[in-house]
């Protein structure tokens, strides 16, 4: 559950690394070290290149895979020459007006690991490294292979756990940890030091009176994501249990994979699925009685898909749902679909339950997992969790860089950030 906005922060790339919260220091630990990555790829072998008679499509026949076709506009727009592209930063220099509206390709040949092509109308000679050209092929097979929404094996077993000390000492174990979050949506780090430091970037989840947020009570919490009313909800959440007195009863953490439930809805109830793609639910944060009031209302469908119809985001939180504001004829279909989706989430085979102990840090992807909590009784004791959010772009970047450091060019899986790929 989110805290008051003032006390929360989505930490993102380039953030101030003087952060004191232990869990986030662990997360950023290896980004401080000098590193090198390379996007250079071995040159794939080519059987031949050809241009269609009308000059609008270039085809490359790869020796080891299906051919790729590139349109003349695409070829011209992605020219790698220094007039068209800043090669150090991969930034384009070519404005749309410089691409002829009628454009045909003249001749194409392979020269020393590069494709060299000329365009007729503006007499431009273009050059592309073959490794790069293959990596950005948009054939159906290649797009499927690179898709970040590929079918995955959903986790139904125990959560992967890691030791704080081991992650601190080994970049490879760090990589295993963030990969576990990428693959399963959730991993636990054990024995994270419980320094009770007050820093602006963390929020505390502790039972107290006069709360503005149900997270700060003894009540159970249904599966939810934090802050779906935000245009960019938090990416990762690091939820660190810093204190749990022996007198405290209950309060187990529960998690569910919302992407699994959405895919189940798609498979078994396609009509309901279509409704939840189309009808915008209302999400809101309204704290009108606060000293610092909030009034945020955001309408978005519960589920979104990429161009291939694969689920690429889910937004779910009963706590921050506001009144539906859609045309009348959509209200009943919405509720039928909403009830079914809620049922699938509640009964999901991916549901998992465990008790966080002091030193345990549940690290999970808020874009993919719903989290909740069973009811608890303090019985005079203290139960304290410290939470921290990490921006989804930062997580995506960090995992990708770790892959690239190891020469692995694969794309990430199921990040839940509505990426179109
Ligand atoms: Zn050029």
XYZ file of C-alpha atoms and ligand atoms in Angstrom:
422
model
C 0.000 0.000 0.000
C 1.344 3.388 -0.736
C 2.205 5.972 1.829
C 1.584 9.662 1.553
C 3.089 10.915 -1.705
C 5.439 13.244 0.132
C 7.152 10.271 1.742
C 7.439 8.148 -1.336
C 9.695 8.441 -4.262
C 10.171 6.412 -7.386
C 13.912 6.151 -7.419
C 15.147 6.306 -10.977
C 18.323 6.144 -13.006
C 20.789 8.820 -12.053
C 19.271 9.144 -8.616
C 21.198 10.490 -5.668
C 23.139 7.460 -4.524
C 23.555 8.715 -0.997
C 20.263 6.983 -0.161
C 20.471 5.400 3.246
C 17.844 2.659 3.052
C 19.735 -0.634 3.089
C 17.604 -2.490 0.560
C 17.898 0.213 -2.070
C 21.657 0.494 -1.536
C 21.838 -3.192 -2.365
C 19.788 -2.643 -5.506
C 22.080 0.150 -6.732
C 25.319 -1.400 -5.484
C 26.663 -2.667 -8.801
C 25.566 0.334 -10.829
C 28.318 2.336 -9.101
C 31.115 0.205 -10.486
C 32.707 1.024 -13.826
C 31.422 -1.376 -16.451
C 31.511 -1.888 -20.141
C 28.927 -3.320 -22.438
C 29.008 -3.900 -26.131
C 26.228 -3.834 -28.643
C 28.551 -5.071 -31.367
C 27.412 -8.391 -32.606
C 29.161 -10.933 -34.767
C 28.355 -10.365 -38.398
C 25.758 -12.906 -39.549
C 26.458 -14.724 -42.797
C 24.464 -13.539 -45.776
C 23.490 -15.538 -48.867
C 22.462 -12.498 -50.866
C 20.647 -9.169 -50.992
C 18.058 -8.077 -53.512
C 15.727 -5.157 -54.183
C 12.190 -5.557 -55.512
C 11.737 -4.321 -59.130
C 9.807 -1.225 -57.951
C 12.703 -0.367 -55.602
C 10.640 -0.102 -52.420
C 11.762 -3.213 -50.517
C 15.162 -4.679 -49.802
C 15.482 -8.332 -48.879
C 18.424 -9.867 -47.042
C 18.796 -13.647 -47.166
C 20.546 -14.758 -43.992
C 22.397 -18.039 -44.089
C 21.116 -19.251 -40.708
C 17.606 -17.820 -40.478
C 14.556 -16.683 -42.416
C 15.058 -13.654 -44.714
C 14.324 -10.111 -43.521
C 12.620 -7.425 -45.590
C 13.242 -3.720 -45.092
C 11.182 -0.934 -46.640
C 12.916 1.910 -48.493
C 11.615 4.541 -46.043
C 12.803 2.449 -43.103
C 16.230 1.988 -44.692
C 16.622 5.708 -45.411
C 15.317 6.753 -41.979
C 17.811 4.476 -40.192
C 20.909 5.357 -42.196
C 24.087 4.914 -40.145
C 26.199 7.526 -41.937
C 27.493 10.435 -39.852
C 25.166 12.894 -41.613
C 22.145 10.877 -40.557
C 23.174 9.516 -37.171
C 25.350 10.382 -34.212
C 27.113 7.032 -34.018
C 28.301 7.364 -30.395
C 24.841 7.997 -28.972
C 22.651 6.313 -31.612
C 20.759 9.611 -32.007
C 19.160 10.313 -35.354
C 19.995 13.524 -37.167
C 17.648 13.170 -40.083
C 14.442 15.236 -40.007
C 11.392 13.822 -41.795
C 11.530 16.563 -44.477
C 14.881 15.196 -45.674
C 13.385 11.842 -46.625
C 12.015 12.025 -50.193
C 8.274 11.303 -50.331
C 8.852 9.113 -53.344
C 11.793 6.941 -52.476
C 13.305 3.947 -54.224
C 16.465 1.978 -53.612
C 19.124 1.784 -56.330
C 21.642 -0.923 -55.631
C 22.652 -2.970 -52.621
C 25.764 -4.969 -51.827
C 27.620 -6.521 -48.934
C 30.972 -4.960 -48.145
C 33.174 -6.089 -45.283
C 30.412 -7.009 -42.802
C 28.177 -4.116 -43.835
C 25.252 -3.619 -46.151
C 25.737 -0.698 -48.540
C 22.611 0.649 -50.265
C 21.946 3.691 -52.410
C 18.717 5.628 -52.726
C 17.735 7.018 -56.133
C 15.807 10.220 -55.432
C 18.322 11.850 -53.070
C 21.429 9.978 -54.210
C 22.370 8.896 -50.715
C 24.773 6.064 -49.910
C 23.818 4.236 -46.752
C 25.807 1.738 -44.737
C 24.632 -0.622 -41.982
C 26.570 -3.161 -39.894
C 24.980 -6.543 -40.661
C 24.859 -7.548 -36.984
C 22.812 -4.449 -36.231
C 20.587 -4.928 -39.270
C 19.755 -8.469 -38.220
C 19.081 -7.372 -34.625
C 16.427 -4.899 -35.786
C 14.821 -7.162 -38.389
C 11.048 -6.889 -38.268
C 10.098 -10.167 -39.889
C 7.233 -11.898 -38.097
C 9.602 -14.556 -36.717
C 12.084 -11.996 -35.445
C 9.419 -9.797 -33.836
C 7.988 -12.835 -32.054
C 11.436 -13.859 -30.906
C 12.220 -10.381 -29.548
C 8.818 -9.733 -28.007
C 8.965 -8.718 -24.350
C 5.506 -10.257 -23.897
C 6.545 -13.777 -24.842
C 4.718 -16.640 -23.201
C 6.388 -17.427 -19.926
C 6.233 -20.200 -17.403
C 4.328 -18.800 -14.455
C 5.623 -19.532 -11.005
C 3.401 -21.639 -8.805
C 6.074 -22.958 -6.449
C 8.071 -21.380 -3.624
C 9.608 -17.924 -3.975
C 13.327 -17.724 -4.762
C 15.295 -16.433 -1.789
C 18.684 -14.753 -1.630
C 21.042 -13.744 1.167
C 21.866 -10.069 1.597
C 25.548 -10.833 2.271
C 25.883 -12.975 -0.825
C 24.322 -10.366 -3.108
C 26.626 -7.755 -1.545
C 29.690 -9.834 -2.342
C 28.865 -11.140 -5.789
C 27.679 -9.350 -8.901
C 26.562 -12.700 -10.294
C 24.281 -13.353 -7.337
C 22.984 -9.793 -7.679
C 22.157 -10.643 -11.293
C 20.390 -13.839 -10.168
C 18.307 -11.737 -7.771
C 17.124 -9.139 -10.272
C 16.569 -11.860 -12.877
C 14.368 -13.711 -10.379
C 12.283 -10.533 -10.060
C 12.162 -10.282 -13.849
C 11.140 -13.921 -14.333
C 8.874 -14.554 -11.364
C 7.808 -11.015 -10.443
C 8.947 -11.625 -6.854
C 12.002 -12.661 -4.824
C 12.971 -12.450 -1.158
C 16.251 -11.166 0.217
C 17.000 -12.470 3.703
C 18.999 -10.873 6.501
C 18.893 -7.309 5.199
C 20.292 -5.188 8.075
C 17.478 -3.455 9.931
C 18.890 0.002 10.450
C 16.056 2.155 11.637
C 17.064 5.244 9.707
C 14.573 7.892 8.801
C 15.133 8.967 5.255
C 12.836 10.925 3.000
C 12.751 8.304 0.290
C 11.169 5.462 2.238
C 7.715 5.053 3.674
C 6.894 3.135 6.819
C 3.987 0.735 7.033
C 3.169 0.565 10.697
C -0.182 0.282 12.409
C -1.269 3.633 13.833
C -4.351 5.727 14.598
C -5.959 8.394 12.395
C -4.728 6.841 9.202
C -5.198 8.123 5.684
C -4.312 4.753 4.248
C -5.711 1.316 5.056
C -2.153 -0.060 4.785
C -1.454 1.503 8.156
C -4.123 -0.497 10.044
C -4.477 -4.071 11.336
C -7.015 -4.859 8.615
C -6.292 -7.429 5.916
C -5.330 -6.114 2.496
C -6.797 -7.569 -0.680
C -4.512 -8.167 -3.649
C -3.677 -4.802 -5.152
C -1.014 -2.815 -6.936
C 0.234 0.448 -5.536
C -0.777 3.711 -7.168
C -2.596 2.711 -10.370
C -4.005 6.266 -10.292
C -0.556 7.474 -11.273
C 0.319 7.887 -14.945
C 3.457 5.883 -14.133
C 2.839 3.682 -11.074
C 5.845 2.436 -9.082
C 7.891 -0.292 -10.750
C 9.608 -2.397 -8.117
C 8.692 -2.327 -4.498
C 11.238 -3.308 -1.869
C 9.275 -4.116 1.261
C 11.632 -4.654 4.150
C 10.378 -6.071 7.451
C 12.396 -4.232 10.091
C 10.535 -5.295 13.205
C 8.042 -7.975 14.196
C 7.568 -8.447 17.927
C 6.800 -11.981 19.168
C 3.401 -10.843 20.475
C 2.206 -9.978 16.949
C -0.160 -12.565 15.498
C -0.976 -12.958 11.784
C -0.061 -10.484 9.053
C 1.305 -12.942 6.473
C 2.114 -11.410 3.078
C 0.264 -12.660 0.015
C 1.135 -12.227 -3.656
C -0.485 -13.141 -6.960
C 0.639 -12.862 -10.571
C -1.888 -10.504 -12.173
C -0.556 -11.189 -15.671
C -1.381 -14.860 -15.243
C -4.951 -14.000 -14.217
C -5.293 -11.612 -17.183
C -4.101 -14.295 -19.602
C -6.512 -16.767 -18.084
C -9.336 -14.261 -18.629
C -8.190 -13.808 -22.233
C -8.212 -17.560 -22.848
C -11.368 -18.544 -21.004
C -13.568 -15.421 -21.187
C -12.526 -13.491 -24.316
C -15.595 -11.240 -24.193
C -14.886 -10.116 -20.640
C -11.248 -9.678 -21.569
C -12.213 -7.425 -24.494
C -14.370 -5.352 -22.135
C -11.520 -4.813 -19.685
C -9.245 -3.721 -22.532
C -11.728 -1.131 -23.670
C -13.627 0.297 -20.697
C -11.608 2.698 -18.551
C -11.895 2.029 -14.830
C -11.487 4.993 -12.516
C -8.524 5.072 -10.153
C -8.152 7.810 -7.623
C -6.373 9.189 -4.625
C -8.571 11.617 -2.759
C -7.390 12.773 0.648
C -9.381 15.933 1.073
C -8.978 16.203 4.827
C -5.190 15.989 4.818
C -3.029 18.926 5.732
C -1.617 18.456 2.269
C -4.662 17.367 0.314
C -4.552 15.127 -2.749
C -7.029 14.923 -5.574
C -5.849 12.649 -8.354
C -8.270 10.877 -10.671
C -7.058 8.767 -13.589
C -9.146 6.642 -15.944
C -7.580 3.634 -17.612
C -8.653 0.106 -18.561
C -7.617 -2.679 -16.164
C -5.685 -4.515 -18.884
C -3.714 -3.485 -21.949
C -2.139 -5.505 -24.775
C 0.578 -5.035 -27.383
C 0.012 -5.057 -31.158
C -0.078 -8.864 -31.090
C -2.794 -8.931 -28.438
C -0.431 -10.071 -25.659
C -1.046 -8.695 -22.170
C 1.498 -5.962 -21.458
C -0.002 -4.309 -18.372
C -2.567 -4.844 -15.631
C -3.951 -2.209 -13.253
C -5.721 -3.540 -10.191
C -6.473 -2.102 -6.771
C -9.856 -2.091 -5.068
C -8.567 0.540 -2.645
C -7.942 3.180 -5.216
C -10.899 2.489 -7.492
C -13.256 5.409 -7.919
C -16.751 5.588 -9.426
C -16.968 4.274 -12.984
C -17.435 7.174 -15.433
C -18.329 5.609 -18.763
C -21.289 5.626 -21.183
C -24.325 3.785 -19.753
C -24.183 0.835 -22.127
C -20.728 -0.105 -20.847
C -21.622 -0.305 -17.155
C -23.130 -3.801 -17.019
C -20.558 -5.411 -19.342
C -17.856 -3.762 -17.224
C -19.179 -5.229 -13.980
C -19.626 -8.712 -15.466
C -15.992 -8.638 -16.616
C -14.752 -7.024 -13.401
C -16.383 -9.710 -11.228
C -14.920 -12.510 -13.343
C -11.431 -11.002 -13.329
C -11.605 -10.524 -9.536
C -12.617 -14.179 -9.173
C -9.697 -15.378 -11.305
C -7.262 -13.256 -9.275
C -8.608 -14.603 -5.977
C -8.404 -18.207 -7.146
C -5.173 -17.954 -9.107
C -2.773 -20.923 -8.920
C 0.036 -18.339 -8.667
C -1.114 -17.185 -5.219
C 1.616 -17.352 -2.648
C 1.664 -16.672 1.080
C 4.517 -16.265 3.547
C 5.363 -14.453 6.743
C 8.021 -11.773 6.407
C 10.419 -11.900 9.342
C 12.690 -9.091 10.525
C 15.476 -8.770 7.949
C 13.362 -10.160 5.097
C 12.872 -7.915 2.121
C 10.164 -8.829 -0.388
C 11.335 -7.389 -3.699
C 8.632 -7.473 -6.339
C 7.424 -5.948 -9.569
C 4.383 -3.826 -8.744
C 3.436 -3.794 -12.456
C 3.042 -7.532 -12.503
C 2.221 -8.745 -9.001
C -0.727 -7.993 -6.799
C 0.253 -7.910 -3.143
C -1.779 -8.078 0.025
C -1.690 -9.003 3.670
C -3.671 -11.100 6.086
C -5.150 -9.484 9.156
C -2.996 -9.206 12.275
C -3.180 -8.402 15.982
C -0.382 -6.390 17.534
C -1.224 -7.480 21.123
C 0.859 -4.562 22.385
C 3.824 -5.275 20.090
C 5.203 -3.584 16.988
C 5.113 -4.731 13.353
C 7.059 -2.522 11.022
C 7.797 -2.638 7.325
C 9.800 -0.136 5.352
C 8.869 0.267 1.721
C 10.614 1.809 -1.193
C 9.724 2.117 -4.843
C 11.991 1.888 -7.845
C 10.940 3.367 -11.142
C 10.088 0.719 -13.752
C 12.395 2.266 -16.376
C 15.282 2.014 -13.963
C 14.614 -1.663 -13.332
C 14.288 -2.383 -17.032
C 17.556 -0.594 -17.726
C 19.383 -2.316 -14.892
C 18.373 -5.840 -15.923
C 19.167 -5.139 -19.578
C 22.604 -3.733 -18.721
C 23.341 -6.819 -16.616
C 22.406 -8.982 -19.615
C 24.576 -6.903 -21.950
C 27.546 -7.023 -19.565
C 27.407 -10.768 -20.079
C 27.084 -10.470 -23.865
C 23.446 -11.560 -23.739
C 21.284 -9.546 -26.126
C 17.936 -11.037 -25.153
C 14.988 -8.834 -24.353
C 13.324 -8.673 -20.978
C 10.148 -10.525 -20.156
C 6.827 -9.389 -18.770
C 7.899 -6.154 -17.173
C 4.307 -4.923 -17.298
C 5.179 -1.400 -18.415
C 2.856 -1.387 -21.442
C 5.824 -1.715 -23.771
C 4.483 -2.301 -27.279
C 6.999 -4.973 -28.250
Zn 22.993 8.871 -44.250
